[in-house]
Short mmCIF file of C-alpha atoms (C1' of nucleotides) in Angstrom, two decimals:
data_model
loop_
_atom_site.label_atom_id
_atom_site.label_comp_id
_atom_site.label_asym_id
_atom_site.label_seq_id
_atom_site.Cartn_x
_atom_site.Cartn_y
_atom_site.Cartn_z
CA MET C 1 22.56 -13.12 -0.63
CA ALA C 2 19.58 -15.27 0.35
CA SER C 3 17.83 -14.65 -2.49
CA LYS C 4 14.79 -16.82 -1.70
CA MET C 5 12.60 -16.49 -4.91
CA LYS C 6 9.16 -16.06 -3.71
CA GLN C 7 5.85 -15.50 -5.83
CA LEU C 8 4.29 -12.36 -4.36
CA ASN C 9 0.67 -11.21 -5.06
CA GLY C 10 -1.38 -14.16 -3.60
CA GLN C 11 -3.73 -16.15 -5.76
CA ALA C 12 -0.83 -18.33 -7.05
CA GLY C 13 -2.52 -20.90 -9.14
CA ALA C 14 -1.95 -24.46 -8.65
CA THR C 15 -0.17 -25.23 -5.93
CA THR C 16 1.09 -28.71 -6.03
CA GLY C 17 -1.73 -31.29 -6.13
CA SER C 18 -1.92 -31.86 -2.58
CA ALA C 19 -3.95 -34.55 -1.23
CA LEU C 20 -7.11 -34.12 0.37
CA VAL C 21 -7.08 -34.46 4.15
CA GLY C 22 -9.79 -35.71 6.57
CA TYR C 23 -9.78 -37.11 9.72
CA TYR C 24 -12.72 -38.70 11.59
CA SER C 25 -14.12 -37.72 14.79
CA PRO C 26 -17.24 -38.60 16.37
CA PRO C 27 -20.36 -36.88 14.75
CA GLU C 28 -21.29 -34.04 16.53
CA ASP C 29 -23.42 -31.20 15.36
CA THR C 30 -21.10 -30.63 12.55
CA PHE C 31 -23.11 -32.10 9.90
CA GLY C 32 -25.86 -29.56 10.52
CA PRO C 33 -25.89 -25.68 9.95
CA PRO C 34 -23.09 -23.91 11.48
CA PRO C 35 -23.95 -22.48 15.15
CA SER C 36 -24.67 -19.23 15.39
CA GLU C 37 -22.10 -16.86 14.64
CA VAL C 38 -19.50 -15.53 17.34
CA SER C 39 -17.52 -12.73 16.55
CA PRO C 40 -13.89 -12.47 18.11
CA HIS C 41 -13.49 -10.92 21.31
CA ASP C 42 -10.01 -10.56 21.58
CA GLY C 43 -10.21 -6.99 20.32
CA ARG C 44 -8.25 -8.05 16.97
CA LYS C 45 -10.13 -7.70 14.05
CA LYS C 46 -9.65 -10.90 11.96
CA ARG C 47 -7.71 -10.51 8.63
CA LYS C 48 -10.85 -11.10 6.66
CA ASP C 49 -13.92 -9.59 7.90
CA ALA C 50 -15.44 -12.91 7.24
CA LEU C 51 -18.28 -14.62 8.65
CA SER C 52 -16.89 -16.88 11.53
CA TRP C 53 -17.85 -19.04 14.10
CA ASP C 54 -16.01 -20.81 16.94
CA LYS C 55 -16.52 -24.24 18.05
CA TYR C 56 -14.56 -26.03 21.08
CA THR C 57 -14.09 -29.50 20.54
CA CYS C 58 -11.86 -32.32 21.69
CA ALA C 59 -12.25 -33.72 17.85
CA PRO C 60 -11.04 -30.83 15.78
CA TYR C 61 -10.01 -32.31 12.68
CA PHE C 62 -12.74 -34.32 11.27
CA ASP C 63 -16.27 -32.64 10.55
CA GLY C 64 -17.46 -34.17 7.74
CA ARG C 65 -15.53 -32.15 5.17
CA LEU C 66 -12.33 -32.31 3.50
CA TRP C 67 -9.63 -29.88 4.16
CA ARG C 68 -6.18 -29.04 3.11
CA LYS C 69 -3.69 -27.69 5.49
CA TYR C 70 -1.74 -24.81 4.38
CA GLY C 71 -0.08 -23.36 7.31
CA GLN C 72 0.95 -23.80 10.79
CA LYS C 73 2.12 -20.84 13.02
CA ASN C 74 3.18 -20.73 16.64
CA ILE C 75 1.19 -18.15 18.66
CA LYS C 76 2.41 -15.96 21.22
CA ASN C 77 1.00 -16.66 24.75
CA SER C 78 0.16 -20.33 23.54
CA HIS C 79 1.86 -23.54 24.11
CA PHE C 80 0.33 -24.99 20.88
CA PRO C 81 0.50 -23.68 17.26
CA ARG C 82 -2.31 -22.76 15.35
CA LEU C 83 -2.99 -24.79 12.36
CA TYR C 84 -4.75 -23.38 9.22
CA PHE C 85 -6.91 -25.38 6.73
CA ARG C 86 -9.00 -24.59 3.75
CA CYS C 87 -11.39 -26.50 1.85
CA SER C 88 -9.98 -29.04 -0.47
CA TYR C 89 -12.22 -27.82 -3.04
CA TYR C 90 -10.50 -24.30 -2.98
CA GLU C 91 -9.08 -24.75 -6.40
CA ASP C 92 -11.58 -26.99 -7.95
CA LYS C 93 -14.79 -25.14 -6.86
CA HIS C 94 -13.43 -21.70 -5.56
CA CYS C 95 -14.69 -22.88 -2.18
CA MET C 96 -13.70 -20.19 0.24
CA ALA C 97 -14.57 -22.42 3.48
CA SER C 98 -11.42 -22.20 5.93
CA LYS C 99 -10.83 -23.27 9.36
CA LEU C 100 -8.04 -22.66 12.20
CA ILE C 101 -7.31 -25.15 14.76
CA GLN C 102 -5.78 -23.97 18.00
CA GLN C 103 -5.30 -26.47 20.87
CA VAL C 104 -6.45 -24.68 24.23
CA SER C 105 -5.57 -27.38 26.87
CA ASN C 106 -3.55 -30.08 27.18
CA ASP C 107 -6.05 -32.39 29.19
CA TYR C 108 -7.25 -35.90 28.44
CA PRO C 109 -8.69 -35.37 25.93
CA PRO C 110 -7.11 -32.17 24.68
CA LEU C 111 -9.51 -29.41 23.91
CA TYR C 112 -9.25 -27.44 20.93
CA LYS C 113 -10.81 -24.20 19.64
CA VAL C 114 -11.95 -24.51 15.95
CA THR C 115 -12.49 -21.34 14.18
CA TYR C 116 -14.44 -21.72 10.90
CA MET C 117 -14.69 -19.06 8.18
CA HIS C 118 -17.10 -18.75 5.33
CA GLU C 119 -19.48 -21.44 4.62
CA HIS C 120 -18.81 -23.98 2.00
CA THR C 121 -19.76 -23.37 -1.36
CA CYS C 122 -18.60 -26.49 -2.91
CA ASN C 123 -21.55 -28.55 -2.57
CA ALA C 124 -19.62 -31.64 -1.64
CA ALA C 125 -21.56 -34.28 0.18
CA PRO C 126 -20.21 -34.19 3.62
CA ILE C 127 -18.44 -37.35 4.87
CA PRO C 128 -20.78 -39.77 6.77
CA ALA C 129 -19.82 -40.92 10.08
CA PRO C 130 -18.20 -44.32 9.81
CA ASP C 131 -20.13 -47.54 9.21
CA VAL C 132 -17.93 -49.25 11.42
CA VAL C 133 -19.56 -49.18 14.96
CA ALA C 134 -19.50 -51.66 17.85
CA GLU C 135 -21.27 -54.57 17.25
CA ALA C 136 -24.47 -55.63 18.84
CA GLU C 137 -24.85 -57.24 22.38
CA LEU C 138 -23.08 -54.85 24.65
CA PRO C 139 -22.63 -56.54 28.00
CA ALA C 140 -21.71 -54.86 30.99
CA VAL C 141 -18.33 -53.42 31.37
CA SER C 142 -17.69 -55.05 34.74
CA ASP C 143 -14.94 -57.15 33.83
CA GLY C 144 -14.21 -56.70 30.26
CA PHE C 145 -11.80 -55.29 27.98
CA MET C 146 -12.43 -51.50 26.67
CA LEU C 147 -11.85 -51.33 23.19
CA ARG C 148 -11.27 -48.11 21.04
CA PHE C 149 -11.17 -47.60 17.52
CA GLY C 150 -11.12 -44.96 15.09
CA SER C 151 -12.36 -45.69 11.54
CA TYR C 152 -13.54 -44.11 8.33
CA GLY C 153 -16.22 -46.72 7.32
CA LYS C 154 -16.98 -47.92 3.86
CA ASP C 155 -18.53 -44.58 2.55
CA TYR C 156 -15.43 -42.68 3.05
CA ARG C 157 -13.21 -45.08 1.76
CA ASP C 158 -15.38 -45.10 -1.30
CA ALA C 159 -15.07 -41.23 -1.39
CA ARG C 160 -11.36 -41.76 -1.14
CA MET C 161 -11.35 -44.08 -4.22
CA LYS C 162 -13.27 -41.42 -6.11
CA GLN C 163 -11.04 -38.81 -5.10
CA GLU C 164 -7.91 -41.03 -6.32
CA GLN C 165 -9.70 -41.53 -9.81
CA ARG C 166 -10.19 -37.40 -10.22
CA GLN C 167 -6.28 -37.61 -9.39
CA HIS C 168 -5.41 -39.77 -12.18
CA ASN C 169 -5.59 -43.07 -10.00
CA GLN C 170 -2.90 -41.60 -7.65
CA PRO C 171 -3.40 -43.31 -4.66
CA MET C 172 -3.66 -41.30 -1.54
CA SER C 173 -2.04 -42.36 1.73
CA TRP C 174 -3.57 -42.84 5.04
CA SER C 175 -2.90 -40.99 8.12
CA PRO C 176 -2.87 -42.92 11.11
CA SER C 177 -6.14 -41.45 12.14
CA GLU C 178 -7.86 -42.75 9.09
CA LEU C 179 -6.66 -46.33 9.45
CA LEU C 180 -9.23 -48.89 10.64
CA SER C 181 -7.77 -49.78 13.74
CA PHE C 182 -8.47 -50.21 17.46
CA ASP C 183 -6.75 -50.68 20.82
CA SER C 184 -7.68 -52.37 23.91
CA TRP C 185 -7.18 -51.68 27.43
CA SER C 186 -7.10 -54.31 30.24
CA SER C 187 -10.10 -53.71 32.87
CA GLN C 188 -7.52 -52.84 35.13
CA LEU C 189 -6.38 -49.64 33.28
CA GLN C 190 -9.81 -48.88 32.61
CA HIS C 191 -10.63 -48.40 36.32
CA GLN C 192 -8.06 -45.89 36.95
CA PRO C 193 -9.64 -42.65 38.02
CA ALA C 194 -7.98 -40.61 35.31
CA LEU C 195 -9.81 -42.75 32.64
CA SER C 196 -13.01 -43.53 34.32
CA SER C 197 -13.93 -39.76 34.72
CA TYR C 198 -14.45 -39.66 31.14
CA VAL C 199 -15.14 -43.22 30.16
CA PRO C 200 -18.27 -44.07 31.21
CA PRO C 201 -19.39 -47.49 30.71
CA PRO C 202 -22.37 -48.39 28.53
CA ALA C 203 -25.66 -49.39 30.13
CA ALA C 204 -25.44 -52.81 31.71
CA GLY C 205 -27.45 -54.89 29.85
CA SER C 206 -27.68 -53.05 26.86
CA SER C 207 -28.65 -55.12 23.60
CA SER C 208 -28.12 -52.47 20.98
CA SER C 209 -25.32 -51.11 19.10
CA PHE C 210 -23.30 -48.64 20.95
CA PRO C 211 -24.82 -45.59 20.26
CA ILE C 212 -23.14 -43.01 18.01
CA ALA C 213 -24.09 -40.17 20.33
CA GLU C 214 -22.02 -41.72 22.89
CA SER C 215 -19.08 -41.96 21.13
CA LEU C 216 -16.14 -39.44 22.79
CA PRO C 217 -12.91 -38.74 22.06
CA THR C 218 -10.74 -40.98 23.91
CA LEU C 219 -7.06 -40.86 24.63
CA PRO C 220 -4.50 -40.29 21.85
CA ALA C 221 -3.54 -43.54 20.13
CA MET C 222 -0.36 -44.82 21.15
CA SER C 223 1.87 -47.02 18.94
CA GLY C 224 3.96 -49.88 20.30
CA GLU C 225 7.08 -47.35 20.83
CA GLY C 226 4.69 -45.07 23.01
CA ASP C 227 4.74 -42.55 20.56
CA VAL C 228 1.52 -40.32 20.17
CA LEU C 229 0.19 -41.04 17.01
CA SER C 230 -2.08 -38.32 16.78
CA THR C 231 -3.97 -36.33 18.81
CA CYS C 232 -6.62 -36.24 16.33
CA TRP C 233 -7.41 -39.81 17.20
CA ASN C 234 -11.13 -39.93 17.88
CA SER C 235 -12.83 -42.99 18.69
CA PHE C 236 -15.96 -44.72 19.33
CA ARG C 237 -15.91 -46.87 22.45
CA TYR C 238 -17.44 -49.98 23.21
CA SER C 239 -16.72 -52.78 25.79
CA VAL C 240 -16.88 -56.52 25.54
CA GLU C 241 -16.39 -59.15 27.99
CA VAL C 242 -13.28 -61.16 27.75
CA ASP C 243 -14.92 -64.08 26.42
CA HIS C 244 -17.24 -62.36 24.32
CA LEU C 245 -14.81 -61.89 21.41
CA GLN C 246 -11.73 -64.37 21.29
CA PHE C 247 -8.99 -62.46 22.59
CA ASP C 248 -6.21 -64.65 21.11
CA ASN C 249 -4.31 -63.60 17.92
CA HIS C 250 -7.15 -62.78 15.73
CA VAL C 251 -10.36 -60.98 16.16
CA ASP C 252 -13.31 -61.07 13.77
CA PHE C 253 -14.61 -57.43 14.20
CA ALA C 254 -17.52 -55.76 12.20
CA GLY C 255 -16.59 -58.31 9.10
CA ASP C 256 -12.63 -57.27 9.44
CA MET C 257 -10.09 -59.57 10.72
CA PHE C 258 -7.78 -58.11 13.16
CA SER C 259 -4.60 -59.75 14.12
CA ARG C 260 -2.70 -58.77 17.30
CA ASP C 261 0.69 -57.51 17.32
CA THR C 262 2.90 -59.63 19.48
CA ASN C 263 5.22 -56.61 20.74
CA MET C 264 2.80 -55.10 22.91
CA ASP C 265 3.12 -54.03 26.60
CA ALA C 266 1.15 -54.92 29.49
CA HIS C 267 -1.83 -52.67 28.73
CA LEU C 268 -1.91 -51.36 25.20
CA HIS C 269 -2.45 -54.05 22.43
CA SER C 270 -2.14 -53.02 19.02
CA TRP C 271 -3.99 -54.64 16.14
CA ALA C 272 -3.52 -54.86 12.44
CA CYS C 273 -6.55 -55.21 10.24
CA THR C 274 -6.27 -57.58 7.26
CA GLY C 275 -10.02 -56.51 6.19
CA ILE C 276 -9.52 -53.72 3.87
CA GLU C 277 -9.04 -54.70 0.34
CA GLY C 278 -6.94 -57.52 1.29
CA GLU C 279 -4.14 -55.12 2.60
CA GLU C 280 -2.72 -55.42 6.06
CA ILE C 281 -2.49 -52.19 7.93
CA LEU C 282 -0.03 -51.83 10.71
CA PHE C 283 0.63 -48.76 12.72
"C1'" DA B 1 11.02 -39.01 -8.89
"C1'" DC B 2 6.75 -38.01 -6.90
"C1'" DC B 3 3.92 -36.02 -3.59
"C1'" DA B 4 2.53 -34.69 1.03
"C1'" DT B 5 3.94 -32.03 4.74
"C1'" DT B 6 6.86 -28.61 7.08
"C1'" DT B 7 8.76 -24.58 7.55
"C1'" DG B 8 10.04 -19.92 7.09
"C1'" DA B 9 9.45 -15.65 4.43
"C1'" DC B 10 6.45 -12.11 3.15
"C1'" DC B 11 2.90 -9.07 4.16
"C1'" DA B 12 -1.63 -7.18 6.04
"C1'" DA B 13 -3.62 -5.94 10.46
"C1'" DC B 14 -3.20 -3.93 14.68
"C1'" DG E 1 7.44 -2.73 15.43
"C1'" DT E 2 4.81 -7.05 16.63
"C1'" DT E 3 1.65 -10.54 15.74
"C1'" DG E 4 -0.79 -13.58 12.96
"C1'" DG E 5 -2.46 -15.31 7.94
"C1'" DT E 6 -0.89 -17.11 3.50
"C1'" DC E 7 2.15 -18.65 0.16
"C1'" DA E 8 5.36 -21.89 -1.79
"C1'" DA E 9 10.17 -23.54 -1.29
"C1'" DA E 10 12.42 -27.14 1.16
"C1'" DT E 11 12.16 -31.17 3.29
"C1'" DG E 12 11.09 -36.08 3.98
"C1'" DG E 13 8.60 -40.29 3.02
"C1'" DT E 14 7.30 -43.57 -0.32
#
DNA sequence: ACCATTTGACCAAC
DNA sequence: GTTGGTCAAATGGT
């Protein structure tokens, strides 16, 4: 039998109200105009003869826009699935922008190819870079901890609140990559070659905030159980000397109070933040 | 029960 | 016939 009823002929009206999806990655050139168009060179014509351009990045998820995932497909001759997104304003504003994400390497950090199709017509304001950045007075990294954190800042949280209001005050869940959080490694781990190759220390004696331009994707966040939370985890980095912050059980960081999880292994420390609207966020 | 995500069917492009 | 893009039912989390 297997009579799987399926609505044919696209343009299915309202899919069930799905949430907006946004992820954070370090700002690259994504807030500006799209890079020059690159036509596919695999010989196969794209389904839609649309304007498209490719971008290779380690931070494929957040590009300042809100996307809704609508599909995933295993691709022949690729170890990684292809993920399909369209603009979250597809229904509201009939914005035809879409993108697909294809992981192309399994390095640290993994490299992704992102193919964008159609420009946004939704006129939605791009999500600004987070306002949580490293605090001032960065010391030399020599014997410090390397902190890594991913966050949406206040602007993004405000945007989410607005979106929740649009959706009849239905709260939106946070994905792990959206949580204000950070991990730390001991300097011992930091000096391992595999890490040092892509974690250049900040300039010694730097006294300004860690430049956003120097933010780079880092290792996937690991939970206490060793699970990879999300390879879309992107972070700013900064370093502090051990005595620069109090590394006991609480840290006041950029105005948010973090408490350390007691179940941590030798190198990976996980923290909970109690600074967002009084809620404690654990992951 | 509601909502977000996943999964597999359908169908267009090759 | 095969592969990839899209849709929506099924599934899972809260």
